[in-house]
Coordinates of C-alpha atoms in Angstrom, one line a residue:
X72 CA 1.5 -38.5 -5.2
X73 CA 1.6 -38.9 -1.4
X74 CA 1.5 -36.1 1.2
X75 CA 0.9 -36.0 4.9
X76 CA 2.5 -39.3 5.7
X77 CA 0.9 -42.2 3.7
X78 CA -2.1 -40.2 2.6
X79 CA -2.8 -40.1 -1.1
X80 CA -3.4 -36.8 -2.9
X81 CA -5.0 -36.6 -6.3
X82 CA -4.0 -33.7 -8.5
X83 CA -6.8 -32.2 -10.6
X84 CA -6.6 -29.6 -13.3
X85 CA -9.7 -27.6 -12.6
X86 CA -11.5 -25.3 -15.1
X87 CA -9.6 -26.6 -18.1
X88 CA -10.1 -25.2 -21.6
X89 CA -10.5 -27.7 -24.4
X90 CA -9.0 -30.4 -22.2
X91 CA -5.8 -28.5 -21.2
X92 CA -4.6 -25.8 -18.8
X93 CA -6.7 -25.2 -15.7
X94 CA -5.7 -24.7 -12.1
X95 CA -3.7 -27.6 -10.5
X96 CA -5.6 -28.4 -7.3
X97 CA -4.8 -31.1 -4.7
X98 CA -7.7 -33.2 -3.4
X99 CA -7.5 -35.4 -0.4
X100 CA -10.1 -37.7 1.0
X101 CA -9.6 -36.4 4.6
X102 CA -9.8 -38.0 8.0
X103 CA -10.0 -36.5 11.5
X104 CA -6.4 -37.3 12.3
X105 CA -5.2 -34.4 10.3
X106 CA -5.0 -31.0 12.0
X107 CA -5.0 -27.7 10.1
X108 CA -1.2 -27.3 10.1
X109 CA -0.9 -30.7 8.5
X110 CA -3.4 -29.7 5.8
X111 CA -1.3 -26.6 5.1
X112 CA 1.8 -28.7 4.8
X113 CA 0.1 -31.0 2.4
X114 CA -0.6 -28.0 0.1
X115 CA 3.1 -27.1 0.2
X116 CA 4.1 -30.7 -0.6
X117 CA 1.6 -30.9 -3.4
X118 CA 3.0 -27.8 -5.0
X119 CA -0.5 -26.4 -5.8
X120 CA -1.9 -23.1 -4.7
X121 CA -5.0 -24.7 -3.1
X122 CA -6.2 -28.1 -1.8
X123 CA -9.6 -29.5 -1.1
X124 CA -10.1 -31.9 1.9
X125 CA -13.1 -34.1 1.6
X126 CA -14.8 -35.7 4.6
X127 CA -17.0 -38.5 3.3
X128 CA -17.7 -40.1 6.6
X129 CA -21.0 -38.3 7.1
X130 CA -24.2 -40.1 5.9
X131 CA -25.4 -36.8 4.3
X132 CA -23.5 -34.4 2.1
X133 CA -19.7 -34.6 2.3
X134 CA -18.0 -31.7 4.0
X135 CA -15.2 -30.1 1.9
X136 CA -12.7 -27.7 3.4
X137 CA -10.2 -25.6 1.4
X138 CA -6.7 -24.6 2.3
X139 CA -3.7 -22.7 0.9
X140 CA -0.3 -23.0 2.4
X141 CA -1.2 -20.0 4.5
X142 CA -4.5 -21.1 6.0
X143 CA -8.1 -22.1 5.5
X144 CA -10.5 -20.5 3.0
X145 CA -14.2 -20.1 3.5
X146 CA -14.9 -21.5 0.1
X147 CA -13.2 -22.2 -3.2
X148 CA -15.0 -22.5 -6.6
X149 CA -12.3 -24.3 -8.6
X150 CA -11.6 -26.5 -5.5
X151 CA -15.3 -27.5 -5.4
X152 CA -15.0 -28.5 -9.1
X153 CA -11.9 -30.5 -8.4
X154 CA -13.4 -32.2 -5.4
X155 CA -16.6 -33.2 -7.1
X156 CA -14.6 -34.5 -10.1
X157 CA -12.7 -36.8 -7.7
X158 CA -15.9 -38.0 -6.0
X159 CA -17.4 -38.9 -9.4
X160 CA -14.1 -40.6 -10.5
X161 CA -14.1 -42.7 -7.3
X162 CA -17.6 -43.9 -8.0
X163 CA -16.6 -44.9 -11.6
X164 CA -20.0 -43.8 -12.8
X165 CA -21.1 -41.4 -15.6
X166 CA -22.9 -38.8 -13.4
X167 CA -23.1 -37.7 -9.8
X168 CA -25.8 -35.4 -8.5
X169 CA -25.1 -34.6 -4.9
X170 CA -24.8 -32.0 -2.2
X171 CA -21.7 -30.5 -0.6
X172 CA -21.2 -28.8 2.8
X173 CA -18.7 -25.9 2.8
X174 CA -18.5 -22.7 4.8
X175 CA -21.5 -23.4 6.9
X176 CA -23.9 -24.1 4.1
X177 CA -25.0 -27.1 1.9
X178 CA -25.5 -26.7 -1.8
X179 CA -26.3 -28.8 -4.9
X180 CA -23.5 -30.1 -7.2
X181 CA -23.6 -32.0 -10.5
X182 CA -20.6 -33.9 -12.1
X183 CA -20.9 -35.5 -15.5
X184 CA -18.2 -37.5 -17.3
X185 CA -17.5 -36.1 -20.8
X186 CA -15.0 -37.1 -23.5
X187 CA -12.6 -34.3 -22.5
X188 CA -12.9 -34.5 -18.8
X189 CA -15.5 -34.1 -16.0
X190 CA -18.0 -31.3 -16.2
X191 CA -19.0 -29.9 -12.8
X192 CA -21.6 -27.3 -11.8
X193 CA -22.4 -26.0 -8.3
X194 CA -24.9 -23.7 -6.7
X195 CA -22.8 -20.7 -5.5
X196 CA -25.7 -19.2 -3.6
X197 CA -26.5 -15.6 -3.0
X198 CA -23.9 -13.0 -4.1
X199 CA -23.9 -9.8 -2.1
X200 CA -23.0 -6.7 -4.3
X201 CA -21.8 -3.4 -3.0
X202 CA -20.2 -0.4 -4.8
X203 CA -16.5 0.1 -4.2
X204 CA -15.9 2.6 -1.4
X205 CA -13.9 5.7 -2.3
X206 CA -12.0 5.6 1.0
X207 CA -10.0 2.5 0.0
X208 CA -10.5 2.2 -3.7
X209 CA -7.8 4.7 -4.8
X210 CA -5.1 2.8 -2.8
X211 CA -6.2 -0.6 -4.2
X212 CA -6.2 0.7 -7.8
X213 CA -2.8 2.2 -7.3
X214 CA -1.5 -1.1 -6.0
X215 CA -2.9 -2.8 -9.0
X216 CA -1.4 -0.2 -11.3
X217 CA -4.8 0.8 -12.8
X218 CA -5.5 4.4 -13.7
X219 CA -9.0 5.9 -13.8
X220 CA -8.8 6.1 -17.6
X221 CA -8.1 2.4 -17.8
X222 CA -11.6 1.7 -16.7
X223 CA -14.8 1.9 -18.8
X224 CA -17.3 4.6 -18.1
X225 CA -20.3 2.2 -18.0
X226 CA -18.8 0.0 -15.2
X227 CA -17.2 0.7 -11.9
X228 CA -15.4 -1.4 -9.3
X229 CA -17.7 -3.4 -7.2
X230 CA -17.3 -5.4 -4.0
X231 CA -18.9 -8.8 -4.4
X232 CA -19.2 -11.5 -1.8
X233 CA -20.5 -15.1 -2.1
X234 CA -19.2 -15.5 1.5
X235 CA -15.9 -13.7 1.2
X236 CA -15.7 -10.2 -0.3
X237 CA -13.5 -9.5 -3.3
X238 CA -13.2 -6.5 -5.5
X239 CA -14.3 -6.8 -9.2
X240 CA -12.4 -4.2 -11.3
X241 CA -13.2 -3.6 -15.0
X242 CA -10.6 -2.5 -17.5
X243 CA -11.4 -1.4 -21.0
X244 CA -8.6 -3.0 -23.0
X245 CA -7.3 -6.5 -23.1
X246 CA -3.6 -5.4 -23.5
X247 CA -4.0 -3.4 -20.2
X248 CA -5.2 -6.5 -18.4
X249 CA -2.5 -8.8 -19.7
X250 CA 0.3 -6.3 -19.1
X251 CA -0.6 -5.6 -15.4
X252 CA 2.2 -6.0 -12.9
X253 CA 0.6 -5.2 -9.5
X254 CA 2.7 -4.3 -6.4
X255 CA 1.8 -7.5 -4.6
X256 CA 3.0 -6.6 -1.1
X257 CA 1.1 -3.3 -1.3
X258 CA -2.0 -5.0 -2.7
X259 CA -1.9 -7.6 0.1
X260 CA -1.8 -5.0 2.7
X261 CA -4.7 -3.1 1.2
X262 CA -6.8 -6.2 0.8
X263 CA -6.2 -7.3 4.4
X264 CA -7.1 -3.8 5.6
X265 CA -10.3 -3.8 3.7
X266 CA -11.1 -7.5 4.3
X267 CA -10.9 -8.5 0.6
X268 CA -9.9 -12.0 -0.6
X269 CA -8.4 -10.3 -3.6
X270 CA -9.0 -8.4 -6.8
X271 CA -10.7 -9.9 -9.9
X272 CA -9.7 -7.7 -12.8
X273 CA -11.6 -8.3 -16.1
X274 CA -12.4 -7.0 -19.5
X275 CA -15.7 -7.8 -21.2
X276 CA -16.0 -8.8 -24.9
X277 CA -18.0 -6.5 -27.1
X278 CA -21.1 -8.7 -26.8
X279 CA -20.7 -8.9 -23.0
X280 CA -21.2 -12.7 -23.2
X281 CA -17.5 -13.4 -22.5
X282 CA -14.7 -11.9 -20.6
X283 CA -11.0 -12.3 -19.9
X284 CA -9.9 -12.0 -16.3
X285 CA -7.0 -12.2 -13.8
X286 CA -7.3 -12.7 -10.1
X287 CA -4.7 -11.3 -7.7
X288 CA -5.0 -12.6 -4.1
X289 CA -1.6 -12.0 -2.3
X290 CA -3.5 -11.5 1.0
X291 CA -4.1 -15.2 1.1
X292 CA -0.6 -16.1 -0.2
X293 CA -1.7 -16.4 -3.9
X294 CA 0.0 -13.7 -5.9
X295 CA -2.0 -14.5 -9.0
X296 CA -4.6 -17.3 -9.1
X297 CA -4.7 -19.3 -12.3
X298 CA -8.5 -19.6 -12.0
X299 CA -11.0 -18.1 -9.6
X300 CA -14.4 -19.7 -10.3
X301 CA -16.3 -17.9 -7.5
X302 CA -15.3 -14.5 -8.9
X303 CA -16.8 -15.6 -12.2
X304 CA -20.1 -16.2 -10.4
X305 CA -19.7 -12.8 -8.8
X306 CA -19.2 -11.2 -12.2
X307 CA -22.3 -12.9 -13.6
X308 CA -24.3 -11.6 -10.6
X309 CA -23.0 -8.1 -11.2
X310 CA -23.9 -8.2 -14.9
X311 CA -27.4 -9.4 -14.0
X312 CA -27.8 -6.7 -11.4
X313 CA -26.9 -4.0 -13.9
X314 CA -29.5 -5.1 -16.5
X315 CA -27.4 -7.4 -18.7
X316 CA -27.7 -11.2 -19.3
X317 CA -26.3 -13.0 -16.3
X318 CA -24.6 -15.8 -18.3
X319 CA -20.9 -15.5 -19.1
X320 CA -17.8 -17.5 -20.0
X321 CA -14.6 -16.1 -18.5
X322 CA -11.2 -17.0 -19.8
X323 CA -8.4 -17.0 -17.3
X324 CA -4.8 -18.3 -16.8
X325 CA -3.3 -16.7 -19.9
X326 CA -0.3 -15.1 -18.1
X327 CA 0.4 -18.3 -16.3
X328 CA 0.4 -20.3 -19.5
X329 CA -2.6 -22.4 -18.4
X330 CA -5.6 -21.3 -20.4
X331 CA -8.8 -21.9 -18.4
X332 CA -12.5 -21.4 -18.7
X333 CA -15.2 -20.9 -16.1
X334 CA -18.9 -20.6 -16.8
X335 CA -21.5 -18.9 -14.7
X336 CA -25.2 -17.9 -14.9
X337 CA -27.0 -15.6 -12.4
X338 CA -30.6 -14.8 -11.7
X339 CA -33.0 -13.5 -9.1
X340 CA -34.2 -15.6 -6.2
X341 CA -36.2 -14.9 -3.1
X342 CA -33.0 -14.2 -1.2
X343 CA -31.3 -12.0 -3.8
X344 CA -29.1 -12.6 -6.8
X345 CA -27.6 -16.1 -6.9
X346 CA -25.3 -17.8 -9.3
X347 CA -24.5 -21.2 -10.6
X348 CA -20.9 -21.9 -11.6
X349 CA -19.3 -24.6 -13.8
X350 CA -16.1 -25.8 -15.4
X351 CA -14.3 -28.8 -16.7
X352 CA -11.8 -30.9 -14.7
X353 CA -9.2 -33.4 -15.7
X354 CA -7.7 -35.8 -13.2
X355 CA -4.0 -35.6 -13.8
X356 CA -2.5 -37.9 -11.1
X357 CA -3.4 -39.8 -8.0
X358 CA -4.0 -43.2 -6.5
X359 CA -6.9 -43.9 -8.9
X360 CA -5.8 -41.6 -11.7

C-alpha cells in the first residue's frame, strides 16, 4: 500500500504463530522529508497500531523509529521484528546479522529466512525491575478489573523497564485473563499518572516455561496490543530474577483473533539482567511483497 504521498509501506505480521496471526505492523524505509506528524498520519492510513520508520542512509547501523497514531515510542519489540524482516527481504538473502539504533542505543539483531516466515531475534538490553508501589497499584488493578484473589501468592505485580516502564501483572487462571474487560479511560489516566506504557497481564503455565498474556496500553492510544514483544522480555527477566529459568514462550493475541507467539531468554550480565527477544514475521503486502 502507499501512505504519506507516494511512499511505499510494507505491512508485516509480526510474532506470528505457526505462520498465521501476529500483529500487523507498517514498515517504511524513511527519509528526512517526513516530519513526525506525517509519520503519525501514515500509521492512521496503514490501519495498524504501530509503524516502524527505517533510516538506512547511515553507513553504520540503521536507525529505526516507532510511532503510533498518537506519537513516538521509545522502542517497540514487534516493530523491531517487523523492520528487520523487511531489511532481510530487501536484501533477498537467507540471513542478516546486523545492528539497529533505536532509543539512543545500538543493539544486535539476527534475521533468518525460514519456511514459514522470517525468524528475528534482537538484544533487548538491560531490564530494570522494581516492585509495584502500593500508592498507585490499587487504582491500576481496579481499572484492570483484577481483584487481589485473582493473583497468585507466589508472584506480585512488578514494574519492568527496558527503556519504558510497564506493569507486569500475574493472574492465576486463564479464564480470568481472557475474560478481562478493563476500564480503558481509567486505565489510561492511571498509566499516564504513573508513567507506565501499559499493563502486561499474564498467567504462567504449570511448568513456568510458557505463558499467555494480554497487553493493555490505552495511554499510548492502543487499547489492547495484539503483541508486546518487549514485555515478554521483561517477563523473562522477572522470572530469572526470582530464581526461575529465564526462557519463556508467551502466547498473545487470542482475544483479537490473531494468535501470536513471542520468545525470550534472560540472564545476568555485568550491567544487570538482560534479555534477548525473538519472533516470526510474515510479509503480507508491500512494494516487494
